[in-house]
Coordinates of C-alpha atoms and ligand atoms in Angstrom, one line a residue:
M1 CA 24.9 -144.2 -33.6
F2 CA 20.9 -145.9 -33.8
V3 CA 18.5 -144.0 -31.0
K4 CA 15.4 -146.2 -30.9
I5 CA 11.9 -144.0 -30.2
S6 CA 8.5 -144.7 -30.3
P7 CA 6.7 -142.9 -33.3
F8 CA 5.3 -139.4 -32.7
N9 CA 1.8 -138.7 -34.1
D10 CA 1.5 -135.1 -34.7
Q11 CA 4.1 -134.6 -37.8
R12 CA 2.3 -133.9 -40.6
P13 CA 3.1 -130.8 -42.4
G14 CA 1.1 -127.9 -43.2
T15 CA 1.0 -125.3 -46.5
A16 CA 5.0 -125.2 -46.2
G17 CA 6.5 -127.9 -44.0
L18 CA 6.2 -128.8 -40.0
R19 CA 5.7 -125.7 -37.9
K20 CA 5.0 -125.8 -34.1
K21 CA 5.3 -124.5 -30.7
V22 CA 9.3 -124.4 -29.8
S23 CA 8.7 -126.5 -27.4
V24 CA 7.3 -129.3 -29.3
F25 CA 10.8 -129.4 -31.3
Q26 CA 12.6 -129.0 -27.8
Q27 CA 11.5 -132.7 -26.7
P28 CA 13.6 -135.5 -27.4
H29 CA 13.6 -137.1 -30.3
Y30 CA 11.3 -134.5 -32.2
L31 CA 13.6 -133.0 -34.4
E32 CA 15.5 -136.0 -34.9
S33 CA 11.7 -138.4 -35.7
F34 CA 11.0 -135.6 -38.7
A35 CA 14.8 -135.2 -40.1
E36 CA 14.8 -139.5 -40.1
A37 CA 12.3 -139.8 -42.7
I38 CA 13.4 -137.4 -44.7
F39 CA 16.5 -139.4 -44.7
R40 CA 14.4 -142.7 -45.4
C41 CA 12.5 -141.0 -47.9
C42 CA 15.5 -139.0 -50.3
P43 CA 17.8 -141.6 -50.5
Q44 CA 19.7 -138.9 -53.2
L45 CA 21.1 -137.6 -49.7
D46 CA 22.9 -140.3 -48.8
G47 CA 26.9 -139.3 -50.7
G48 CA 25.6 -135.2 -51.8
T49 CA 25.3 -132.4 -50.7
V50 CA 22.7 -130.9 -48.0
V51 CA 22.3 -127.3 -47.7
I52 CA 21.3 -125.9 -44.0
G53 CA 19.8 -122.5 -42.4
G54 CA 17.1 -120.9 -41.4
D55 CA 15.8 -117.5 -40.4
G56 CA 17.9 -118.0 -37.1
R57 CA 15.2 -117.2 -35.2
Y58 CA 15.2 -119.5 -31.0
H59 CA 16.4 -122.6 -31.8
N60 CA 18.2 -122.2 -34.8
R61 CA 21.5 -122.8 -33.4
P62 CA 21.0 -126.7 -31.9
A63 CA 18.9 -127.4 -34.6
I64 CA 21.2 -126.6 -37.3
Q65 CA 23.7 -129.1 -34.9
T66 CA 21.6 -132.4 -35.2
L67 CA 20.5 -132.1 -38.5
V68 CA 24.7 -131.9 -39.3
R69 CA 24.8 -135.1 -37.5
M70 CA 22.0 -136.4 -38.8
A71 CA 23.7 -135.5 -42.4
S72 CA 27.0 -137.0 -41.4
A73 CA 25.0 -140.6 -40.1
H74 CA 23.5 -140.6 -43.4
G75 CA 26.4 -140.2 -45.6
V76 CA 25.8 -136.9 -47.0
K77 CA 29.1 -136.4 -48.6
K78 CA 29.0 -132.1 -47.7
V79 CA 27.4 -129.6 -45.8
V80 CA 26.7 -126.1 -46.9
I81 CA 25.7 -123.7 -44.1
G82 CA 24.9 -120.2 -44.0
Q83 CA 27.1 -118.2 -41.8
Q84 CA 25.5 -118.2 -37.9
G85 CA 23.3 -120.2 -39.2
H86 CA 21.2 -117.7 -41.1
L87 CA 19.8 -118.0 -45.2
S88 CA 16.3 -116.7 -46.3
T89 CA 14.2 -118.9 -48.0
P90 CA 14.3 -117.5 -51.6
A91 CA 18.2 -117.5 -50.8
A92 CA 18.6 -121.0 -50.0
S93 CA 16.7 -121.8 -52.6
H94 CA 18.7 -120.5 -54.8
L95 CA 22.0 -122.2 -52.7
I96 CA 20.5 -125.5 -53.5
R97 CA 20.5 -125.1 -57.2
E98 CA 23.8 -123.0 -57.6
T99 CA 25.7 -126.2 -55.3
G100 CA 23.9 -128.4 -57.3
A101 CA 22.0 -130.2 -53.7
A102 CA 20.7 -133.0 -53.1
G103 CA 18.0 -131.0 -50.8
G104 CA 18.0 -128.5 -48.2
F105 CA 16.4 -127.9 -44.6
L106 CA 15.0 -124.7 -44.3
L107 CA 14.6 -123.5 -40.2
T108 CA 11.8 -122.1 -40.7
A109 CA 8.3 -120.7 -39.1
S110 CA 7.9 -117.4 -41.4
H111 CA 5.9 -114.3 -40.1
N112 CA 5.1 -116.6 -37.3
P113 CA 6.2 -115.2 -33.6
A114 CA 9.6 -116.2 -32.1
G115 CA 11.4 -116.5 -28.6
P116 CA 11.1 -120.1 -26.6
D117 CA 7.2 -119.2 -26.4
G118 CA 7.6 -118.8 -30.3
D119 CA 7.0 -121.2 -32.8
F120 CA 9.8 -123.2 -35.2
G121 CA 9.9 -125.1 -38.2
I122 CA 11.4 -127.1 -40.6
K123 CA 11.4 -127.9 -43.8
F124 CA 12.5 -129.7 -47.1
N125 CA 13.3 -128.1 -50.7
T126 CA 14.7 -130.8 -53.1
E127 CA 17.3 -130.4 -55.5
T128 CA 14.9 -128.1 -57.9
G129 CA 15.6 -125.8 -55.0
G130 CA 11.7 -125.9 -54.5
Q131 CA 9.9 -127.9 -51.6
A132 CA 9.1 -130.9 -51.5
S133 CA 6.3 -132.5 -53.8
E134 CA 2.4 -133.1 -51.9
Q135 CA 3.7 -137.2 -52.4
L136 CA 7.0 -136.6 -50.7
T137 CA 5.4 -134.5 -48.1
E138 CA 2.7 -137.6 -47.7
D139 CA 5.5 -140.5 -47.7
I140 CA 7.5 -138.8 -45.2
Y141 CA 4.5 -137.9 -42.5
R142 CA 3.6 -141.8 -43.6
C143 CA 7.4 -142.5 -42.8
T144 CA 7.4 -141.0 -38.7
Q145 CA 4.2 -142.9 -38.2
S146 CA 5.9 -146.3 -37.8
L147 CA 9.2 -144.7 -37.1
D148 CA 11.5 -147.3 -34.8
G149 CA 14.8 -144.6 -34.4
Y150 CA 16.9 -142.6 -36.5
H151 CA 20.5 -142.7 -36.8
V152 CA 23.2 -140.4 -35.3
A153 CA 26.6 -139.2 -35.2
E154 CA 28.4 -139.0 -31.7
P155 CA 27.8 -134.9 -30.4
F156 CA 30.1 -133.0 -32.0
D157 CA 29.8 -129.5 -32.1
V158 CA 30.2 -127.0 -35.9
D159 CA 31.9 -123.4 -35.6
L160 CA 28.7 -121.9 -37.4
D161 CA 30.4 -118.2 -36.4
T162 CA 33.8 -118.8 -38.6
P163 CA 33.3 -119.2 -42.8
G164 CA 35.1 -121.6 -44.7
A165 CA 35.6 -124.7 -44.9
S166 CA 36.6 -128.0 -42.8
E167 CA 35.5 -131.8 -42.1
H168 CA 33.9 -134.4 -39.7
E169 CA 34.3 -137.9 -40.9
G170 CA 34.8 -137.6 -44.1
M171 CA 31.9 -135.4 -44.4
Q172 CA 32.8 -131.7 -45.6
I173 CA 31.8 -129.0 -43.7
E174 CA 31.5 -125.2 -45.3
I175 CA 29.8 -122.1 -43.7
V176 CA 29.1 -119.5 -46.7
D177 CA 28.6 -115.6 -46.3
P178 CA 24.5 -116.0 -46.5
V179 CA 24.3 -113.2 -48.8
H180 CA 27.1 -113.3 -51.2
S181 CA 25.7 -115.4 -54.3
Y182 CA 22.5 -114.6 -53.6
A183 CA 23.3 -110.8 -54.4
A184 CA 25.0 -111.6 -57.3
L185 CA 22.0 -113.2 -58.6
M186 CA 19.7 -110.2 -58.3
Q187 CA 22.8 -108.3 -59.7
Q188 CA 21.9 -111.0 -62.8
L189 CA 18.2 -109.7 -62.7
F190 CA 17.9 -106.1 -62.3
D191 CA 19.6 -102.8 -63.6
F192 CA 21.6 -102.1 -60.5
D193 CA 23.3 -99.0 -62.2
A194 CA 19.6 -97.2 -62.5
I195 CA 18.5 -98.0 -59.4
R196 CA 21.8 -96.1 -58.1
N197 CA 20.9 -93.3 -59.9
L198 CA 17.8 -93.3 -58.8
L199 CA 18.4 -92.9 -54.6
A200 CA 21.2 -90.8 -55.5
S201 CA 19.1 -88.3 -57.6
G202 CA 17.1 -87.8 -53.8
F203 CA 14.2 -91.1 -54.2
S204 CA 14.0 -91.4 -50.3
L205 CA 13.0 -95.3 -49.5
C206 CA 12.4 -96.8 -46.8
F207 CA 13.0 -101.1 -46.1
D208 CA 11.8 -102.6 -43.0
A209 CA 13.6 -106.2 -42.3
M210 CA 11.3 -106.7 -38.8
H211 CA 14.5 -107.6 -36.6
A212 CA 14.5 -110.9 -39.1
V213 CA 16.6 -112.7 -41.4
T214 CA 16.1 -109.7 -44.2
G215 CA 18.1 -107.5 -42.4
P216 CA 21.9 -108.6 -43.6
Y217 CA 20.6 -108.8 -47.0
A218 CA 19.3 -105.7 -47.2
R219 CA 22.4 -104.1 -46.3
C220 CA 24.4 -105.1 -48.5
I221 CA 22.5 -105.1 -52.1
L222 CA 20.0 -101.9 -50.8
G223 CA 23.1 -100.5 -48.5
E224 CA 25.8 -101.2 -49.9
L225 CA 25.9 -102.3 -53.9
L226 CA 22.5 -99.1 -54.1
G227 CA 23.4 -96.8 -51.9
A228 CA 20.4 -96.0 -49.1
T229 CA 21.6 -94.3 -46.5
E230 CA 21.8 -96.1 -43.2
T231 CA 19.2 -95.0 -42.0
S232 CA 16.3 -96.3 -44.5
L233 CA 16.8 -99.7 -43.3
L234 CA 14.7 -100.3 -40.3
N235 CA 15.5 -103.2 -38.1
C236 CA 18.2 -104.7 -39.5
Q237 CA 19.7 -106.8 -37.2
P238 CA 18.6 -110.4 -36.8
Q239 CA 17.4 -111.4 -33.4
E240 CA 16.5 -114.1 -32.1
D241 CA 12.9 -113.4 -30.9
F242 CA 12.1 -110.9 -33.6
G243 CA 12.6 -107.9 -31.4
G244 CA 9.0 -109.8 -29.8
G245 CA 7.4 -108.6 -33.0
H246 CA 5.7 -110.8 -35.6
P247 CA 7.3 -110.8 -38.5
D248 CA 4.5 -110.5 -40.9
P249 CA 4.5 -107.7 -43.6
N250 CA 1.5 -106.3 -44.0
L251 CA -0.4 -103.3 -42.7
V252 CA -1.0 -104.7 -39.4
Y253 CA 2.2 -106.4 -38.4
A254 CA 4.3 -104.2 -40.6
R255 CA 2.9 -100.7 -38.3
Q256 CA 6.0 -98.9 -37.7
L257 CA 6.8 -99.0 -41.9
V258 CA 3.2 -98.6 -42.0
D259 CA 2.8 -95.3 -39.8
I260 CA 6.4 -94.1 -42.1
M261 CA 4.7 -94.9 -45.4
M262 CA 1.8 -92.9 -44.7
G263 CA 2.8 -89.8 -42.9
Q264 CA 3.7 -86.2 -43.7
D265 CA 7.4 -87.2 -45.0
A266 CA 7.1 -90.3 -46.5
P267 CA 9.4 -91.4 -48.3
D268 CA 8.9 -92.7 -52.1
F269 CA 9.0 -96.3 -51.3
G270 CA 8.5 -98.4 -48.6
A271 CA 9.3 -102.2 -48.7
A272 CA 9.4 -105.0 -45.2
S273 CA 9.9 -108.3 -45.6
D274 CA 8.9 -111.0 -43.4
G275 CA 10.9 -114.0 -41.2
D276 CA 12.4 -115.6 -43.6
G277 CA 12.7 -113.2 -46.0
D278 CA 10.3 -114.6 -48.4
R279 CA 7.2 -112.2 -48.2
N280 CA 7.1 -108.7 -49.1
M281 CA 5.4 -105.5 -48.8
I282 CA 5.2 -102.8 -51.2
L283 CA 4.5 -99.1 -50.3
G284 CA 4.7 -95.7 -52.0
K285 CA 4.1 -92.4 -50.9
R286 CA 0.8 -92.7 -48.7
I287 CA -0.7 -95.1 -50.6
F288 CA -0.5 -99.6 -50.2
V289 CA 0.1 -102.2 -53.2
S290 CA -1.7 -105.0 -52.5
P291 CA 0.3 -108.2 -53.0
G292 CA -2.2 -109.2 -56.2
D293 CA -2.0 -105.8 -57.5
S294 CA 2.3 -105.5 -57.2
L295 CA 2.3 -109.3 -59.1
A296 CA -0.5 -107.5 -62.2
V297 CA 2.2 -104.6 -62.4
L298 CA 5.4 -106.7 -62.3
A299 CA 3.2 -108.8 -65.1
A300 CA 3.3 -105.8 -67.4
N301 CA 6.1 -104.3 -67.0
A302 CA 9.4 -107.3 -66.4
H303 CA 10.4 -107.6 -69.8
R304 CA 11.7 -104.4 -69.2
F305 CA 14.0 -105.7 -66.4
P306 CA 17.4 -107.3 -67.9
G307 CA 16.9 -110.7 -66.2
Y308 CA 14.0 -110.7 -68.2
A309 CA 14.2 -109.3 -71.2
G310 CA 13.1 -112.7 -73.0
G311 CA 9.4 -111.9 -71.8
L312 CA 7.6 -113.9 -69.9
P313 CA 6.2 -117.4 -71.2
G314 CA 3.5 -117.5 -68.7
V315 CA 2.4 -116.2 -65.2
A316 CA 0.4 -117.8 -62.3
R317 CA -1.2 -117.1 -59.3
S318 CA -2.5 -118.9 -56.4
M319 CA -6.9 -119.6 -56.5
P320 CA -7.6 -116.7 -53.5
T321 CA -5.3 -114.4 -55.0
S322 CA -6.7 -111.2 -56.9
R323 CA -7.1 -111.7 -60.6
A324 CA -5.6 -108.6 -61.4
V325 CA -3.2 -110.8 -63.7
D326 CA -4.9 -112.9 -65.5
A327 CA -5.9 -109.4 -67.5
V328 CA -2.3 -108.7 -67.5
A329 CA -1.7 -111.9 -68.9
E330 CA -4.6 -112.1 -71.4
A331 CA -3.3 -108.3 -73.1
L332 CA 0.3 -110.1 -72.8
D333 CA -1.6 -113.9 -74.7
I334 CA 0.4 -115.6 -72.4
P335 CA -1.1 -117.8 -70.3
C336 CA -2.2 -117.6 -66.6
Y337 CA -2.2 -120.9 -64.4
E338 CA -4.4 -120.9 -61.6
T339 CA -2.7 -123.2 -58.6
P340 CA -3.9 -124.3 -54.7
T341 CA -3.0 -122.2 -51.9
G342 CA 1.1 -123.1 -51.4
W343 CA 4.2 -121.9 -53.1
R344 CA 4.6 -125.7 -54.1
F345 CA 2.1 -125.8 -56.9
F346 CA 4.2 -123.0 -58.6
C347 CA 7.3 -125.1 -58.8
N348 CA 6.4 -127.9 -61.1
L349 CA 5.5 -124.8 -63.9
L350 CA 9.3 -123.4 -63.0
E351 CA 10.7 -126.1 -63.9
D352 CA 8.8 -127.2 -66.5
G353 CA 9.9 -123.5 -68.3
R354 CA 5.8 -122.8 -68.7
I355 CA 6.0 -119.1 -65.7
G356 CA 7.7 -117.0 -65.3
L357 CA 6.3 -115.0 -62.9
C358 CA 3.7 -116.3 -60.5
G359 CA 2.4 -114.9 -56.6
E360 CA 0.3 -114.9 -53.9
E361 CA -2.5 -113.1 -51.6
S362 CA -0.7 -113.3 -48.6
F363 CA 2.6 -110.6 -49.8
G364 CA 4.4 -113.9 -51.6
T365 CA 6.0 -112.7 -55.4
S366 CA 8.9 -113.7 -57.6
S367 CA 9.9 -115.2 -60.5
H368 CA 12.5 -118.5 -62.2
H369 CA 15.6 -117.3 -60.2
A370 CA 14.0 -119.5 -57.7
R371 CA 11.8 -121.8 -56.3
E372 CA 10.5 -119.5 -53.4
K373 CA 9.0 -116.6 -53.2
D374 CA 11.2 -113.8 -52.6
G375 CA 10.6 -110.5 -50.6
L376 CA 14.4 -108.6 -51.6
W377 CA 14.1 -109.3 -55.5
A378 CA 10.2 -107.3 -55.3
A379 CA 11.2 -104.4 -53.8
L380 CA 13.9 -104.6 -56.1
A381 CA 11.9 -105.3 -58.7
W382 CA 9.4 -102.4 -57.8
L383 CA 12.2 -100.1 -57.6
N384 CA 13.8 -101.6 -61.5
L385 CA 10.5 -100.2 -62.8
L386 CA 10.1 -96.6 -60.5
A387 CA 13.8 -96.2 -61.9
L388 CA 12.3 -96.8 -65.8
E389 CA 9.3 -94.8 -65.0
G390 CA 10.2 -91.9 -63.2
K391 CA 6.7 -92.3 -61.6
S392 CA 5.3 -92.0 -58.4
V393 CA 4.3 -96.1 -57.0
A394 CA 0.7 -93.9 -56.6
G395 CA 1.5 -92.6 -60.5
V396 CA 2.1 -96.2 -62.0
M397 CA -0.6 -97.8 -59.9
Q398 CA -3.1 -95.3 -61.3
A399 CA -1.5 -96.0 -64.8
H400 CA -2.1 -99.8 -64.2
W401 CA -5.9 -99.5 -63.3
Q402 CA -6.4 -96.6 -66.5
R403 CA -5.1 -99.6 -68.7
F404 CA -6.6 -102.6 -66.9
G405 CA -8.9 -101.6 -64.8
R406 CA -8.8 -102.4 -60.7
H407 CA -9.8 -105.7 -58.6
Y408 CA -10.2 -104.5 -55.5
Y409 CA -9.5 -106.5 -52.9
Q410 CA -9.6 -107.7 -49.5
R411 CA -8.7 -110.9 -47.2
Q412 CA -10.5 -111.6 -44.0
D413 CA -9.2 -113.4 -41.0
F414 CA -10.7 -114.9 -38.4
E415 CA -8.1 -116.6 -36.1
N416 CA -8.3 -119.4 -32.6
L417 CA -11.5 -120.9 -33.6
D418 CA -12.4 -124.3 -32.9
M419 CA -11.5 -127.1 -34.9
A420 CA -14.4 -128.3 -35.1
Q421 CA -16.6 -125.4 -35.6
A422 CA -14.6 -124.2 -38.3
D423 CA -14.9 -127.6 -40.5
Q424 CA -18.7 -127.2 -39.5
L425 CA -18.2 -124.0 -41.2
I426 CA -16.8 -125.3 -44.3
T427 CA -19.2 -128.6 -44.8
G428 CA -21.9 -126.5 -44.0
L429 CA -21.4 -124.2 -47.2
R430 CA -20.0 -126.7 -49.3
D431 CA -23.0 -128.4 -48.9
R432 CA -24.7 -125.6 -50.2
L433 CA -22.9 -125.1 -53.4
P434 CA -24.8 -126.3 -55.7
S435 CA -28.0 -124.6 -55.1
L436 CA -25.9 -121.1 -54.7
Q437 CA -24.9 -121.6 -58.8
G438 CA -27.8 -119.8 -61.0
Q439 CA -28.6 -117.4 -58.3
T440 CA -28.0 -113.9 -57.4
L441 CA -25.7 -112.6 -54.8
N442 CA -26.0 -108.7 -54.2
G443 CA -27.5 -108.9 -57.9
L444 CA -24.2 -110.1 -59.6
Y445 CA -25.5 -114.0 -61.1
I446 CA -23.0 -116.7 -59.6
S447 CA -22.0 -118.3 -63.0
Q448 CA -19.6 -121.0 -60.3
A449 CA -19.7 -122.1 -56.8
D450 CA -17.8 -125.3 -56.4
E451 CA -14.7 -126.1 -54.5
F452 CA -11.4 -125.6 -56.3
A453 CA -9.2 -128.7 -57.1
Y454 CA -6.4 -128.7 -59.1
H455 CA -5.0 -130.7 -61.9
D456 CA -1.0 -129.9 -62.3
P457 CA -0.9 -130.1 -66.0
V458 CA 2.8 -130.9 -65.7
D459 CA 2.3 -134.4 -63.6
G460 CA -1.1 -134.8 -63.7
S461 CA -1.0 -135.1 -59.8
V462 CA -5.0 -133.9 -58.7
S463 CA -5.1 -132.2 -55.5
K464 CA -8.9 -131.7 -54.4
H465 CA -10.3 -129.6 -51.9
Q466 CA -8.6 -126.2 -52.0
G467 CA -11.2 -123.6 -51.0
L468 CA -14.6 -122.8 -51.7
R469 CA -15.3 -120.4 -54.6
I470 CA -18.3 -117.8 -55.5
V471 CA -18.1 -116.9 -59.0
M472 CA -20.0 -114.1 -60.1
G473 CA -18.2 -114.0 -63.4
E474 CA -15.5 -111.5 -63.9
A475 CA -17.5 -108.2 -61.8
A476 CA -17.0 -110.6 -58.3
R477 CA -15.8 -113.2 -56.8
I478 CA -15.6 -114.8 -52.5
V479 CA -13.0 -117.6 -51.7
V480 CA -13.4 -119.4 -48.9
R481 CA -10.6 -122.1 -47.3
L482 CA -8.9 -122.9 -44.1
S483 CA -5.4 -121.1 -43.8
G484 CA -2.6 -124.5 -43.2
T485 CA 0.6 -122.5 -41.3
G486 CA -1.5 -122.0 -38.5
T487 CA 0.1 -123.7 -34.5
A488 CA -3.3 -122.9 -32.4
G489 CA -6.5 -123.5 -33.5
A490 CA -8.0 -122.4 -36.9
T491 CA -8.0 -119.8 -39.1
L492 CA -10.8 -118.9 -41.6
R493 CA -9.8 -117.0 -44.2
L494 CA -12.0 -115.3 -46.3
Y495 CA -11.2 -113.6 -49.2
L496 CA -13.3 -111.1 -51.3
E497 CA -12.2 -109.4 -54.6
R498 CA -14.4 -107.3 -57.4
Y499 CA -13.4 -105.8 -60.7
E500 CA -14.1 -102.1 -61.5
R501 CA -13.2 -101.0 -65.2
Q502 CA -13.9 -97.6 -64.4
A503 CA -14.0 -96.6 -61.1
I504 CA -11.3 -97.2 -60.1
D505 CA -10.5 -94.6 -57.3
M506 CA -13.1 -95.8 -54.1
Q507 CA -11.6 -97.2 -51.0
P508 CA -10.9 -100.5 -51.1
E509 CA -13.1 -101.5 -47.9
A510 CA -16.4 -99.3 -49.4
A511 CA -15.6 -101.4 -52.6
L512 CA -16.1 -104.3 -51.3
S513 CA -18.4 -104.0 -48.1
D514 CA -21.6 -105.0 -49.3
L515 CA -19.9 -108.4 -50.6
A516 CA -18.5 -109.3 -47.0
A517 CA -22.0 -109.1 -45.4
A518 CA -23.2 -111.1 -48.0
A519 CA -20.3 -113.7 -47.5
L520 CA -20.9 -113.4 -43.5
E521 CA -23.9 -114.5 -43.7
L522 CA -23.8 -117.1 -46.9
L523 CA -21.3 -119.1 -44.0
D524 CA -23.7 -118.0 -41.5
L525 CA -20.5 -117.3 -39.2
P526 CA -21.6 -114.7 -36.3
A527 CA -24.3 -117.6 -35.9
L528 CA -22.1 -120.4 -35.7
T529 CA -18.8 -118.6 -34.1
G530 CA -19.9 -115.4 -32.3
R531 CA -18.1 -113.6 -34.3
N532 CA -19.5 -111.0 -36.2
A533 CA -15.8 -109.0 -37.5
P534 CA -12.6 -110.5 -38.2
D535 CA -9.6 -110.8 -36.4
L536 CA -7.1 -109.4 -39.2
V537 CA -8.0 -107.2 -42.0
T538 CA -5.2 -107.4 -45.2
Ligands
LIG601 C1 3.3 -120.1 -47.1 C2 3.5 -120.4 -48.2 C3 2.5 -119.6 -48.8 C4 1.1 -119.8 -48.8 C5 0.8 -119.4 -47.1 C6 -0.3 -118.9 -46.1 O1 3.7 -118.9 -46.6 O2 4.7 -120.7 -48.7 O3 2.6 -120.5 -50.6 O4 0.6 -118.8 -49.3 O5 1.4 -120.5 -46.3 O6 -1.3 -120.4 -46.3 P1 -2.0 -120.1 -45.1 O7 -3.4 -119.5 -45.1 O8 -2.4 -121.8 -45.6 O9 -1.9 -119.5 -43.5 P2 5.3 -118.8 -45.3 O10 5.3 -117.4 -46.4 O11 3.9 -118.8 -44.2 O12 5.9 -119.7 -45.8

């Protein structure tokens, strides 16, 4: 049937799909409107296979039922759905690629809090398993702006809990184990025997699924396949409200794990993933590995893992991410690409075979095995490395910094700012950038002060306004940009980086305090917003 509607005016997707409060998604026709725009912009879905799954948050199940009914009305040949409606984002990306699907709907607002008062989200991934391009995202948005209505089948309900195949009016419906094919892929990439032996030797770990979608994956892969004990796997039962928490694996929100890892009886290795399983945090006994360092260490060692034995063709990082991986790429004599924030920018490079590994400061790391970042993958890569090295996490980091020097790094977030004020801050600094070039800051020469624009080397597209940067050569860098994933007010992110070749044993706060003070002054942030300190430091 065709349901007539008036267009919604707020369906512009952000860095990673459309994210809004649950109550917004619960409005009649809201999800349908966005999905209709996707179906209209992607004619290949008609007659193709579509993967559907989500992070299990509140509203996941009704949203899936709606999408299945719309798929039926749009001529989709087959839908492949994760059992209970669950699919981690990397597992969904893999499933799209493995089943040859024409695309997939991923229902997630990532690490944002869930529940009736929390957030919900939807993003569309193409047949590559990666997020829709900027152009397609823009086309979808434009389509929502003039939508007259949508096509949907008469109500019917799919049993999401029972694996198996069924059919509805010519459309095949398959409910699959969300873990199975992902676990098989991980066994191709890493040396499971070596990791199993490591865990059997008394090496201890702690993995925190934060009550979100990675729980069943961790139980199967870390527990059943690798022998981790039940007690070493925390919060592995997915809940619709993520246990009331904020499943963002960082030092603030993964407090339970951080306390364990910083305690007297800390296990040898700790890791956490986020709501939809694409982010990761890596910890050792009383040490936190910053995401940029983790990317650099994995880049330096990837050729030692079975799935990467041929070496890496290149690596990539988002612009605000620390330049630690650049130093590794230089030593390996492979290219290092700098992309805007947003995983989608890595996808062209991966598809074109230019890179084998990529990562971001926002606790995202992954490789050519999928077109999304992958939290559990990062934990397995570290376990494989630790099994090979026979060193502690701290030992691995020390050796890495001694070889490459250390990039001290911090991200400071100023949350819930007034939108107009945030724009004023950015505009003010943008206007001042030309006058900063060639000046000194904290005694360091400013070699570059500009707004980052990305020229995609694969498709030639240009993405402007991707963050302001003040670069003091190799020695230090300040980057400022507005978040594209929030659902309330504006979040200003300030990224600080300082490189030391020899002095590798400072605390990051101490190493970066002068740079942080200079950055606040440059932005005029306290005067304009009344804020003197960030809400969150990671
Ligand atoms: C999303 C994107 C990431 C990006 C992150 C932060 O992550 O997929 O590529 O780095 O947002 O974006 P922002 O700084 O604009 O808030 P996720 O895990 O939320 O999907």
